[in-house]
Coordinates of N, CA and C and ligand atoms in Angstrom, one line a residue:
X240 N 0.9 -1.4 -1.1 CA 0.5 -0.3 0.0 C 1.4 1.3 0.1
X241 N 1.1 2.7 -0.7 CA 1.4 3.5 -1.3 C 0.4 4.7 -0.1
X242 N 1.9 4.8 0.5 CA 1.2 6.2 1.6 C 1.0 8.0 0.7
X243 N 0.2 8.2 1.3 CA -0.3 9.9 1.4 C 0.3 10.4 2.2
X244 N 1.4 11.5 1.7 CA 1.1 13.2 2.1 C 0.1 13.8 2.1
X245 N -0.7 14.7 2.7 CA -0.4 15.8 2.9 C -0.1 16.9 3.0
X246 N 1.0 17.2 1.6 CA 1.0 19.1 1.7 C 0.0 19.4 1.6
X247 N 0.0 20.2 3.0 CA -0.7 21.5 3.5 C -0.1 23.0 2.7
X248 N 0.4 23.3 2.4 CA 1.5 23.9 2.1 C -0.2 25.6 1.4
X249 N -0.9 25.5 0.3 CA -2.2 26.2 -0.2 C -3.1 27.3 0.8
X250 N -3.8 25.8 1.5 CA -4.3 26.2 1.7 C -3.8 27.4 3.9
X251 N -2.2 27.7 3.4 CA -2.0 28.5 5.2 C -1.1 29.9 2.6
X252 N -1.1 28.6 1.7 CA -1.0 30.0 0.8 C -2.3 31.1 0.5
X253 N -3.3 30.7 0.8 CA -5.0 30.8 0.2 C -5.5 32.4 2.5
X254 N -4.8 31.9 3.3 CA -4.6 32.8 4.3 C -3.8 33.6 4.0
X255 N -2.8 33.6 3.6 CA -1.6 34.9 3.7 C -1.8 35.6 3.0
X256 N -2.7 35.2 1.1 CA -2.8 35.9 0.4 C -4.3 37.6 1.4
X257 N -4.7 36.8 2.4 CA -5.3 38.5 3.4 C -4.9 38.3 4.4
X258 N -4.2 37.8 4.8 CA -3.9 38.3 6.6 C -2.5 37.9 7.0
X259 N -1.4 38.0 5.6 CA 0.0 38.3 5.3 C 0.3 39.7 6.4
X260 N -0.3 41.0 6.0 CA -0.5 42.8 6.6 C 0.2 42.0 8.8
X261 N -1.4 41.6 7.8 CA -1.4 42.0 10.2 C -0.9 40.7 10.7
X262 N -0.4 39.5 10.8 CA 0.3 39.0 11.5 C -0.3 37.8 11.7
X263 N -1.3 37.8 11.6 CA -2.1 37.2 12.1 C -2.3 35.7 11.6
X264 N -1.7 34.8 12.1 CA -2.7 33.3 11.1 C -3.3 32.5 12.2
X265 N -4.5 32.8 13.6 CA -5.1 32.0 14.2 C -6.5 32.8 14.4
X266 N -7.7 32.1 14.9 CA -8.2 33.1 15.7 C -9.4 33.9 14.8
X267 N -10.5 34.6 15.3 CA -11.7 35.9 14.7 C -11.4 35.3 13.6
X268 N -11.7 36.2 12.4 CA -12.2 36.1 11.2 C -10.3 35.5 10.4
X269 N -9.8 34.7 11.0 CA -8.4 34.3 9.6 C -8.9 33.0 9.2
X270 N -8.7 32.6 8.5 CA -9.4 31.8 7.8 C -8.2 31.6 6.0
X271 N -8.2 30.5 5.4 CA -9.2 28.8 5.8 C -7.1 28.5 7.3
X272 N -7.7 28.1 8.6 CA -6.8 27.3 9.6 C -6.3 25.4 8.1
X273 N -4.6 25.4 8.1 CA -4.7 25.1 8.0 C -4.0 23.5 9.1
X274 N -4.7 23.6 9.4 CA -4.0 22.5 11.1 C -5.5 21.7 11.3
X275 N -6.5 22.7 11.1 CA -8.2 21.4 10.5 C -7.7 21.9 9.5
X276 N -7.4 22.0 8.3 CA -7.1 20.7 7.1 C -6.6 19.6 6.9
X277 N -5.2 19.4 8.0 CA -4.6 18.7 8.4 C -5.1 17.4 8.9
X278 N -6.5 18.0 10.5 CA -7.3 17.6 10.9 C -7.6 16.2 10.2
X279 N -8.5 16.9 9.5 CA -10.0 16.6 8.6 C -9.0 15.7 7.3
X280 N -7.9 16.3 6.7 CA -6.9 15.8 5.6 C -6.8 13.8 6.2
X281 N -6.4 13.8 7.6 CA -6.0 12.6 8.4 C -7.4 12.0 8.8
X282 N -8.1 12.0 8.8 CA -10.1 11.9 9.3 C -10.0 11.0 7.8
X283 N -9.4 11.6 6.4 CA -9.9 11.3 5.6 C -9.3 10.1 5.4
X284 N -7.6 10.0 5.7 CA -7.4 8.8 5.2 C -5.3 9.3 4.5
X285 N -5.0 10.7 5.2 CA -4.0 11.6 4.7 C -2.4 10.1 5.6
X286 N -1.7 10.0 5.6 CA -0.8 9.0 6.5 C 0.1 10.0 6.8
X287 N 0.0 11.3 6.7 CA 0.8 12.3 6.8 C 1.0 13.6 6.6
X288 N 1.1 14.4 7.2 CA 0.8 15.9 6.9 C 2.6 15.7 6.4
X289 N 2.9 17.8 5.9 CA 3.9 17.9 5.1 C 3.3 19.3 5.3
X290 N 4.7 20.3 5.6 CA 4.7 21.9 5.5 C 6.5 21.8 5.5
X291 N 6.4 22.7 4.2 CA 7.5 23.3 4.0 C 7.6 25.2 4.7
X292 N 8.4 24.7 5.4 CA 8.9 26.7 6.5 C 9.4 26.9 5.8
X293 N 9.7 28.3 4.3 CA 9.8 28.2 3.8 C 11.1 29.9 4.7
X294 N 12.5 30.3 4.4 CA 12.7 31.0 4.9 C 12.1 32.3 4.6
X295 N 11.1 32.4 3.1 CA 10.5 34.1 2.6 C 9.2 33.7 3.6
X296 N 8.8 33.3 4.1 CA 7.7 32.6 5.1 C 6.6 33.1 3.7
X297 N 6.3 32.0 2.5 CA 5.2 33.0 1.8 C 3.8 32.4 2.2
X298 N 3.8 30.8 3.1 CA 2.3 30.5 3.0 C 2.8 29.9 4.9
X299 N 3.1 28.8 4.5 CA 3.3 28.3 6.3 C 4.3 29.5 7.4
X300 N 4.1 29.5 8.7 CA 4.2 30.4 9.9 C 5.1 29.3 11.0
X301 N 6.1 30.0 11.5 CA 6.5 28.8 12.3 C 4.6 28.0 13.9
X302 N 4.3 29.0 14.0 CA 3.6 28.9 15.3 C 2.3 27.2 14.0
X303 N 2.2 28.0 12.6 CA 1.3 26.6 12.8 C 2.1 25.6 12.5
X304 N 3.5 25.5 12.2 CA 4.3 24.5 12.7 C 4.5 23.6 13.7
X305 N 4.3 24.2 14.8 CA 4.0 24.1 15.9 C 2.0 23.7 16.6
X306 N 1.5 23.9 16.8 CA 0.6 23.6 16.2 C 0.6 22.3 15.9
X307 N 0.8 22.4 14.5 CA 0.9 20.4 14.1 C 1.3 20.1 14.7
X308 N 2.3 19.9 15.4 CA 2.9 19.7 16.0 C 2.6 18.6 17.1
X309 N 1.9 20.6 17.6 CA 0.5 19.5 19.0 C -0.2 19.4 18.2
X310 N -0.5 19.0 17.2 CA -2.8 18.3 17.6 C -2.4 17.6 16.3
X311 N -1.5 17.2 15.2 CA -2.1 16.2 14.4 C -1.2 14.7 15.2
X312 N -2.4 13.1 14.4 CA -2.1 12.1 14.8 C -1.3 11.1 14.0
X313 N -0.6 11.5 13.3 CA -0.3 11.3 12.2 C 1.3 12.0 12.0
X314 N 1.9 11.6 11.0 CA 3.4 12.2 11.3 C 3.2 13.7 10.7
X315 N 4.1 14.2 11.1 CA 5.0 15.6 10.5 C 6.4 15.8 10.1
X316 N 5.7 15.7 8.7 CA 7.1 15.7 8.0 C 7.7 17.8 7.2
X317 N 8.7 18.0 7.6 CA 8.7 19.0 7.6 C 9.8 19.0 6.7
X318 N 9.2 20.5 6.7 CA 10.1 20.6 4.3 C 11.7 21.4 4.5
X319 N 12.5 21.5 4.9 CA 13.5 23.0 5.3 C 14.3 23.6 3.7
X320 N 14.7 24.3 3.8 CA 15.9 24.4 3.2 C 17.1 23.7 5.0
X321 N 18.7 23.3 3.5 CA 19.4 22.9 4.1 C 20.3 24.5 4.4
X322 N 19.5 25.3 5.7 CA 20.4 24.9 6.6 C 20.4 25.8 8.1
X323 N 21.2 26.1 8.7 CA 21.8 26.0 10.3 C 20.6 26.5 10.5
X324 N 20.1 28.1 10.5 CA 18.4 27.8 11.1 C 17.4 27.2 10.8
X325 N 17.6 26.7 9.3 CA 16.1 25.1 9.9 C 16.4 24.0 11.0
X326 N 18.2 24.1 10.7 CA 18.5 22.5 10.7 C 18.0 23.4 12.9
X327 N 18.6 24.0 13.8 CA 18.5 24.5 14.9 C 16.9 24.6 15.3
X328 N 16.3 25.0 14.4 CA 14.3 25.3 14.0 C 13.8 23.9 14.4
X329 N 15.0 22.5 13.0 CA 13.8 21.6 13.1 C 14.4 20.5 14.7
X330 N 15.7 20.4 14.8 CA 15.9 19.8 16.7 C 14.6 19.4 17.1
X331 N 14.2 21.4 17.5 CA 13.4 22.1 18.8 C 12.3 21.4 18.3
X332 N 11.9 21.3 17.5 CA 10.5 20.5 17.2 C 10.1 19.0 17.3
X333 N 11.1 18.7 16.7 CA 11.5 17.5 16.6 C 10.2 16.9 15.8
X334 N 9.9 17.2 14.6 CA 9.3 15.6 13.8 C 9.4 15.0 13.1
X335 N 9.1 14.0 13.1 CA 8.6 13.3 12.1 C 10.4 12.8 11.5
X336 N 10.0 13.2 10.7 CA 10.8 13.4 9.8 C 10.8 15.3 9.2
X337 N 12.5 15.2 8.4 CA 11.8 16.2 7.7 C 13.0 15.9 6.5
X338 N 12.3 17.0 5.1 CA 12.8 16.6 3.9 C 13.6 18.1 3.2
X339 N 15.2 17.7 2.8 CA 15.9 18.8 2.6 C 15.5 19.0 0.3
X340 N 15.3 20.5 0.3 CA 14.5 20.4 0.1 C 15.3 22.4 -1.0
X341 N 15.1 22.3 -1.5 CA 16.4 24.2 -2.2 C 15.1 24.9 -2.4
X342 N 16.1 26.0 -1.8 CA 15.3 27.1 -1.9 C 16.0 28.8 -2.8
X343 N 16.4 28.1 -3.2 CA 17.5 29.2 -4.3 C 17.6 28.2 -5.6
X344 N 18.2 29.3 -6.9 CA 18.2 28.8 -8.3 C 19.1 27.7 -7.5
X345 N 21.4 28.4 -7.1 CA 21.8 27.6 -6.9 C 21.9 26.4 -6.4
X346 N 21.4 26.1 -5.5 CA 20.9 25.1 -5.2 C 19.7 23.7 -5.6
X347 N 19.5 23.8 -6.5 CA 19.1 22.6 -7.4 C 18.9 23.2 -8.8
X348 N 18.9 20.9 -8.9 CA 19.4 20.6 -10.5 C 18.3 21.1 -11.5
X349 N 19.2 21.1 -13.3 CA 18.7 21.1 -13.8 C 16.8 20.6 -13.7
X350 N 16.6 19.6 -13.1 CA 15.4 19.1 -12.8 C 14.5 19.6 -11.8
X351 N 15.4 20.3 -10.7 CA 14.8 20.6 -9.9 C 14.9 20.5 -9.0
X352 N 15.6 19.5 -8.6 CA 15.6 18.6 -7.7 C 17.2 19.6 -6.3
X353 N 17.0 19.2 -5.1 CA 18.0 20.1 -4.0 C 19.4 19.6 -5.1
X354 N 20.2 19.5 -5.4 CA 22.4 19.3 -5.7 C 23.1 18.9 -4.6
X355 N 21.9 17.7 -4.6 CA 23.3 16.9 -3.4 C 24.7 17.2 -3.4
X356 N 25.2 16.6 -4.6 CA 26.6 16.7 -6.1 C 27.5 17.9 -5.6
X357 N 26.3 18.8 -5.2 CA 27.6 20.1 -5.3 C 27.6 20.5 -3.7
X358 N 26.0 20.2 -3.4 CA 26.9 20.4 -1.6 C 26.1 19.5 -0.7
X359 N 27.2 19.1 -1.5 CA 27.7 17.2 -0.4 C 27.9 17.6 1.2
X360 N 28.4 19.3 1.3 CA 29.1 19.0 3.3 C 27.7 20.1 2.9
X361 N 26.5 20.6 3.1 CA 25.8 21.1 3.4 C 24.9 20.3 3.9
X362 N 24.5 19.3 2.7 CA 24.2 18.3 3.6 C 24.4 17.5 4.1
X363 N 25.4 16.6 4.4 CA 25.6 15.7 5.1 C 25.5 16.4 6.6
X364 N 26.0 17.9 6.8 CA 25.9 18.8 8.6 C 24.7 18.7 8.5
X365 N 23.5 18.4 7.8 CA 21.9 18.5 8.5 C 21.5 16.7 8.3
X366 N 21.8 16.1 7.4 CA 21.7 15.1 7.5 C 22.3 14.2 9.2
X367 N 23.7 14.1 9.5 CA 24.1 13.9 10.4 C 23.8 14.5 12.0
X368 N 23.1 15.7 12.2 CA 22.4 17.2 12.7 C 21.4 16.3 13.6
X369 N 20.3 15.2 12.0 CA 18.9 15.1 12.0 C 19.7 13.4 13.1
X370 N 19.8 12.6 11.9 CA 20.0 11.8 12.3 C 20.6 11.1 14.6
X371 N 20.8 12.4 14.8 CA 21.7 12.1 16.7 C 20.5 13.2 17.4
X372 N 19.3 13.3 16.4 CA 18.7 13.4 16.6 C 17.2 12.9 17.0
X373 N 17.7 11.5 16.0 CA 16.1 10.8 16.0 C 15.2 11.3 15.5
X374 N 15.7 12.0 13.4 CA 14.9 12.6 12.7 C 15.2 11.3 11.8
X375 N 14.3 11.3 10.9 CA 14.8 11.2 9.6 C 14.7 11.1 8.9
X376 N 16.0 11.7 7.4 CA 16.1 12.5 6.8 C 15.2 11.8 5.3
X377 N 15.0 13.1 4.4 CA 15.0 12.4 3.1 C 14.8 13.7 2.3
X378 N 15.6 13.6 1.0 CA 16.4 14.5 0.3 C 15.4 14.8 -0.5
X379 N 15.7 15.2 -1.5 CA 14.3 15.8 -1.9 C 15.3 15.9 -3.7
X380 N 16.1 14.7 -4.8 CA 16.2 14.6 -6.1 C 15.1 15.0 -7.5
X381 N 16.9 15.1 -8.0 CA 15.7 14.7 -9.1 C 17.1 12.5 -9.2
X382 N 15.9 12.5 -10.3 CA 16.0 11.0 -10.6 C 17.7 10.7 -11.4
X383 N 19.2 11.4 -10.9 CA 20.1 10.2 -11.2 C 20.8 9.8 -11.3
X384 N 21.0 9.3 -11.3 CA 21.9 8.4 -10.9 C 22.9 8.4 -9.4
X385 N 24.0 10.1 -10.5 CA 24.8 10.3 -9.4 C 23.8 11.6 -7.7
X386 N 22.5 11.9 -7.5 CA 22.4 11.6 -7.5 C 21.1 10.9 -6.1
X387 N 21.4 10.0 -6.9 CA 20.7 8.5 -5.9 C 21.4 7.8 -5.1
X388 N 22.2 8.0 -5.3 CA 23.9 7.1 -4.6 C 24.4 8.5 -3.8
X389 N 24.2 9.0 -3.9 CA 25.5 10.2 -3.0 C 24.7 10.6 -2.1
X390 N 22.8 9.8 -1.2 CA 22.3 10.2 -1.7 C 22.2 8.8 0.0
X391 N 22.6 7.7 -1.0 CA 22.8 6.8 0.3 C 24.5 6.5 0.6
X392 N 25.1 7.1 0.0 CA 26.3 7.4 0.8 C 26.2 8.5 1.5
X393 N 25.5 9.6 2.0 CA 25.7 10.1 2.9 C 24.7 9.8 4.5
X394 N 24.1 8.8 3.7 CA 23.3 7.9 4.6 C 22.2 8.8 5.5
X395 N 21.2 9.0 4.3 CA 20.0 9.9 4.4 C 19.5 8.2 4.2
X396 N 18.6 8.2 4.8 CA 17.5 6.6 4.8 C 16.6 6.9 3.8
X397 N 15.7 7.8 3.2 CA 14.9 7.9 2.4 C 15.4 9.1 1.6
X398 N 14.6 9.3 0.6 CA 14.4 9.8 -0.7 C 13.7 11.0 -1.5
X399 N 13.6 11.6 -2.1 CA 11.6 11.6 -2.2 C 12.5 12.1 -3.7
X400 N 11.7 11.2 -5.1 CA 12.0 11.9 -5.7 C 11.7 12.5 -6.7
X401 N 12.0 13.5 -7.6 CA 11.4 14.6 -8.1 C 10.3 14.0 -8.7
X402 N 9.4 14.4 -9.2 CA 8.1 14.0 -10.0 C 7.7 15.0 -11.1
X403 N 8.5 16.7 -11.4 CA 8.4 18.2 -11.5 C 8.3 17.0 -13.1
X404 N 10.0 16.5 -13.5 CA 10.4 16.7 -15.3 C 8.3 15.5 -15.4
X405 N 8.2 14.7 -15.4 CA 7.6 13.7 -15.9 C 6.1 14.1 -15.3
X406 N 5.8 15.1 -15.3 CA 4.5 15.8 -14.0 C 4.8 16.6 -16.6
X407 N 5.7 17.4 -16.0 CA 5.7 18.7 -17.1 C 5.0 17.5 -18.8
X408 N 5.7 16.5 -18.7 CA 5.9 15.8 -19.6 C 4.8 15.3 -20.9
X409 N 4.1 15.4 -19.4 CA 2.6 14.0 -19.7 C 1.9 14.4 -20.2
X410 N 1.6 15.4 -21.5 CA 0.9 15.3 -23.0 C 2.4 15.4 -23.9
X411 N 2.9 14.5 -23.8 CA 4.1 14.9 -24.5 C 5.0 12.6 -24.6
X412 N 5.4 12.4 -25.4 CA 6.4 11.7 -26.2 C 7.5 11.6 -24.9
X413 N 7.5 12.6 -24.5 CA 9.0 13.2 -23.3 C 8.1 11.7 -22.3
X414 N 7.1 12.5 -21.9 CA 6.3 10.9 -20.5 C 7.6 10.2 -20.7
X415 N 7.2 9.0 -21.9 CA 7.7 7.6 -21.7 C 9.0 7.9 -20.7
X416 N 9.8 8.9 -21.4 CA 11.9 8.7 -21.2 C 11.2 9.2 -19.7
X417 N 11.0 10.3 -18.8 CA 10.9 11.1 -17.9 C 10.8 9.8 -17.1
X418 N 9.0 8.5 -17.0 CA 8.9 8.2 -16.0 C 9.8 6.9 -16.0
X419 N 10.9 6.7 -16.9 CA 11.7 5.7 -17.5 C 13.0 5.6 -16.8
X420 N 13.3 7.1 -16.4 CA 14.4 7.6 -16.1 C 14.2 7.7 -14.4
X421 N 12.4 7.7 -14.2 CA 11.9 8.0 -12.7 C 12.3 6.1 -12.0
X422 N 11.8 5.3 -12.5 CA 11.8 4.1 -12.6 C 13.1 3.9 -12.5
X423 N 13.8 3.9 -12.8 CA 15.5 3.4 -12.4 C 16.0 4.0 -12.2
X424 N 16.2 5.0 -10.7 CA 15.8 5.7 -10.1 C 15.2 5.3 -8.5
X425 N 14.2 4.7 -9.4 CA 13.7 4.2 -8.3 C 14.8 2.5 -8.2
X426 N 14.8 2.0 -8.6 CA 14.6 0.6 -8.8 C 16.2 0.8 -7.9
X427 N 16.6 1.8 -8.7 CA 18.1 1.3 -7.6 C 18.3 2.1 -6.4
X428 N 17.9 3.0 -5.6 CA 18.5 4.0 -4.2 C 17.6 2.5 -3.6
X429 N 16.4 1.9 -4.0 CA 15.9 0.5 -3.8 C 17.0 -0.7 -3.3
X430 N 18.3 -0.8 -4.3 CA 19.1 -1.7 -3.9 C 20.1 -1.1 -3.3
X431 N 20.1 -0.2 -2.9 CA 21.0 1.1 -2.2 C 20.3 0.9 -0.8
X432 N 18.8 1.0 0.0 CA 18.9 0.6 0.8 C 17.9 1.5 1.7
X433 N 17.1 2.2 0.1 CA 17.6 3.8 0.0 C 14.5 3.4 0.1
X434 N 14.6 3.8 1.6 CA 13.0 3.9 1.3 C 12.9 5.2 -0.1
X435 N 12.4 4.5 -1.1 CA 11.1 5.7 -2.0 C 10.1 6.7 -2.2
X436 N 10.4 7.8 -1.7 CA 9.3 8.6 -1.4 C 9.5 9.2 -3.5
X437 N 9.1 9.6 -3.3 CA 8.5 10.8 -4.8 C 7.3 11.7 -5.0
X438 N 7.3 12.9 -5.1 CA 6.0 13.8 -5.0 C 7.1 15.2 -6.3
X439 N 6.0 15.9 -6.6 CA 6.1 18.0 -7.1 C 4.3 16.8 -8.5
X440 N 4.4 18.3 -8.1 CA 3.0 17.7 -10.0 C 2.4 16.4 -9.9
X441 N 2.1 15.5 -8.5 CA 1.3 14.3 -9.6 C -0.3 14.5 -8.4
X442 N -0.6 14.2 -9.5 CA -2.6 14.3 -9.9 C -3.3 13.2 -10.1
X443 N -4.3 13.6 -9.8 CA -5.4 12.4 -9.6 C -5.7 11.8 -11.2
X444 N -4.6 12.2 -12.1 CA -4.6 11.5 -13.6 C -3.1 11.2 -13.9
X445 N -1.7 11.6 -13.6 CA -1.0 10.8 -13.9 C -1.5 10.5 -12.3
X446 N -1.1 10.0 -11.3 CA -1.7 9.1 -10.3 C -1.2 7.5 -10.3
X447 N -2.0 7.0 -11.7 CA -2.4 6.3 -12.8 C -1.3 5.2 -13.1
X448 N -0.5 6.3 -14.0 CA 1.3 5.8 -13.7 C 2.1 5.6 -12.5
X449 N 2.2 7.0 -12.0 CA 3.1 7.1 -10.7 C 2.8 5.9 -9.1
X450 N 1.9 5.5 -10.2 CA 1.8 4.5 -8.6 C 2.9 2.8 -9.1
X451 N 2.5 3.2 -10.0 CA 3.5 1.9 -10.8 C 4.2 2.1 -10.4
X452 N 5.5 2.5 -10.2 CA 6.3 3.0 -10.5 C 7.2 2.2 -8.5
X453 N 8.3 1.5 -9.7 CA 8.5 0.2 -8.5 C 9.0 1.0 -6.9
X454 N 8.4 -0.1 -6.0 CA 9.2 0.3 -4.5 C 8.6 1.3 -3.9
X455 N 7.9 2.1 -4.4 CA 7.2 3.6 -3.5 C 7.0 3.6 -2.2
X456 N 7.6 4.1 -1.3 CA 6.2 4.1 0.1 C 5.4 5.4 0.7
X457 N 6.5 6.4 -0.6 CA 4.7 7.7 -0.4 C 5.2 7.9 -0.8
X458 N 3.8 9.4 -1.4 CA 3.5 10.1 -2.4 C 3.9 11.6 -1.7
X459 N 4.0 12.6 -1.4 CA 4.3 14.0 -1.0 C 2.7 15.0 -1.8
X460 N 1.9 14.7 -1.9 CA 1.3 15.4 -3.0 C 0.6 16.8 -2.7
X461 N 0.8 18.7 -2.5 CA -0.7 19.3 -2.1 C -1.0 19.9 -3.2
X462 N -0.9 20.0 -4.6 CA -1.4 21.5 -5.0 C -2.4 21.1 -5.5
X463 N -3.0 19.4 -6.2 CA -4.0 18.7 -6.7 C -5.2 18.6 -5.9
X464 N -4.5 17.9 -4.3 CA -5.8 18.1 -3.6 C -6.4 19.8 -3.5
X465 N -5.0 19.5 -2.6 CA -6.3 21.6 -2.5 C -7.0 21.8 -3.7
X466 N -6.6 21.4 -4.9 CA -7.7 22.6 -6.3 C -9.1 21.4 -5.9
X467 N -8.4 20.7 -6.4 CA -9.4 19.4 -6.1 C -11.1 19.7 -4.5
X468 N -9.5 20.2 -3.3 CA -10.9 20.3 -2.0 C -11.6 21.8 -3.0
X469 N -11.3 22.2 -3.7 CA -12.3 23.8 -3.3 C -13.5 23.5 -4.0
X470 N -13.3 22.0 -4.6 CA -14.8 22.2 -5.2 C -15.3 21.1 -3.8
X471 N -14.4 19.9 -4.0 CA -15.0 18.7 -3.4 C -14.7 18.6 -1.5
X472 N -14.2 18.9 -1.1 CA -14.0 19.5 0.2 C -12.9 18.6 0.3
X473 N -12.0 19.0 1.1 CA -10.4 17.9 2.0 C -10.7 16.9 1.9
X474 N -12.0 16.4 3.5 CA -12.1 14.2 3.3 C -12.2 14.2 1.7
X475 N -13.1 14.0 0.5 CA -13.6 13.7 -0.3 C -11.8 13.7 -1.4
X476 N -11.3 14.7 -1.3 CA -10.4 15.9 -1.7 C -9.0 14.2 -1.6
X477 N -8.5 13.6 -0.5 CA -8.7 12.7 -0.6 C -8.4 11.4 0.0
X478 N -10.2 10.4 0.5 CA -10.4 9.7 -0.1 C -10.2 9.7 -1.2
X479 N -10.6 10.6 -2.7 CA -10.1 9.8 -3.8 C -8.9 9.8 -4.0
X480 N -8.1 11.0 -3.5 CA -5.6 10.3 -3.5 C -6.6 9.0 -3.8
X481 N -6.7 8.9 -2.9 CA -6.5 7.1 -2.2 C -7.0 6.2 -2.2
X482 N -7.5 5.3 -3.1 CA -9.0 5.0 -4.3 C -7.4 5.2 -4.7
X483 N -7.4 6.1 -5.7 CA -5.9 6.2 -6.9 C -5.4 5.6 -6.6
X484 N -4.6 5.9 -5.7 CA -3.4 5.1 -5.6 C -3.0 4.1 -5.0
X485 N -4.5 3.8 -4.9 CA -4.4 1.7 -4.5 C -5.7 1.2 -4.6
X486 N -5.7 1.2 -5.7 CA -7.9 0.6 -6.3 C -7.3 -0.7 -6.0
X487 N -8.7 -1.8 -5.6 CA -9.0 -1.8 -5.0 C -8.4 -2.8 -3.3
X488 N -7.8 -1.8 -2.6 CA -7.6 -1.5 -1.0 C -8.5 -1.3 -1.2
Ligands
PXP552 N1 7.3 17.4 -3.0 C1 7.8 17.9 -2.1 C2 10.0 18.1 -1.3 C3 8.1 20.1 -2.5 O1 9.0 20.9 -2.3 C4 6.5 19.8 -3.3 C5 5.5 21.5 -3.1 O2 6.4 21.6 -4.2 C6 5.4 18.2 -3.0 C7 6.5 17.8 -2.4 C8 4.1 19.0 -3.4 O3 4.1 19.1 -4.6 P1 2.4 19.5 -4.7 O4 1.9 21.3 -5.1 O5 3.1 19.9 -7.3 O6 2.1 18.2 -5.0

């Protein structure tokens, strides 16, 4: 059974569109509340909740993350940049896992993942700091052999394969090539004893193919769930996606 991590960043994006200037994140008329959304997503079958606390705080705020830590019943996965400030925050917060993601152009591979090869020392420092405090680390990388091999060498227990290039190519013959890249990267990661997650650009249509990737442990999905939730509500959006991820279960 493939697990679903629901990324709730865009619920906070909507709240911030109205309340950024006031600095308020909760109470009175402040809406929508991402923590309420997370609880409803869990009730509908989410296996974990993912948030990205960006350095520019464009959507999720620190207070949201602390409220989630106290509230949710599943796992909290914190996406973060590879910086000393975020490392310090994660050590205090004690999420169940962290996923290291790029936040500026220099840290990004051509396909959009964190360029572990170019930033080996910085990534190693965070992976080691997380291991020392018992937090599992995932690396959000493009599906390339060199990135996968280095993730294993750095002893990051998990990787998250960036599915953005595949999703972008969905209406072109390039899709097959991108799927094959993901398939090979997942197989290599599994041989190297990495847990294989994937995310970015996954939706209710391409899930039919993505779910056939070998060794998939968890998918992290945000945008398409939030978009569907606008029309059907979050619980229906989550349960429908889970049905499509694991048909017949
Ligand atoms: N995984 C990671 C590491 C992400 O940063 C994001 C958000 O871009 C996602 C998954 C979810 O992507 P999407 O919102 O396209 O589903």
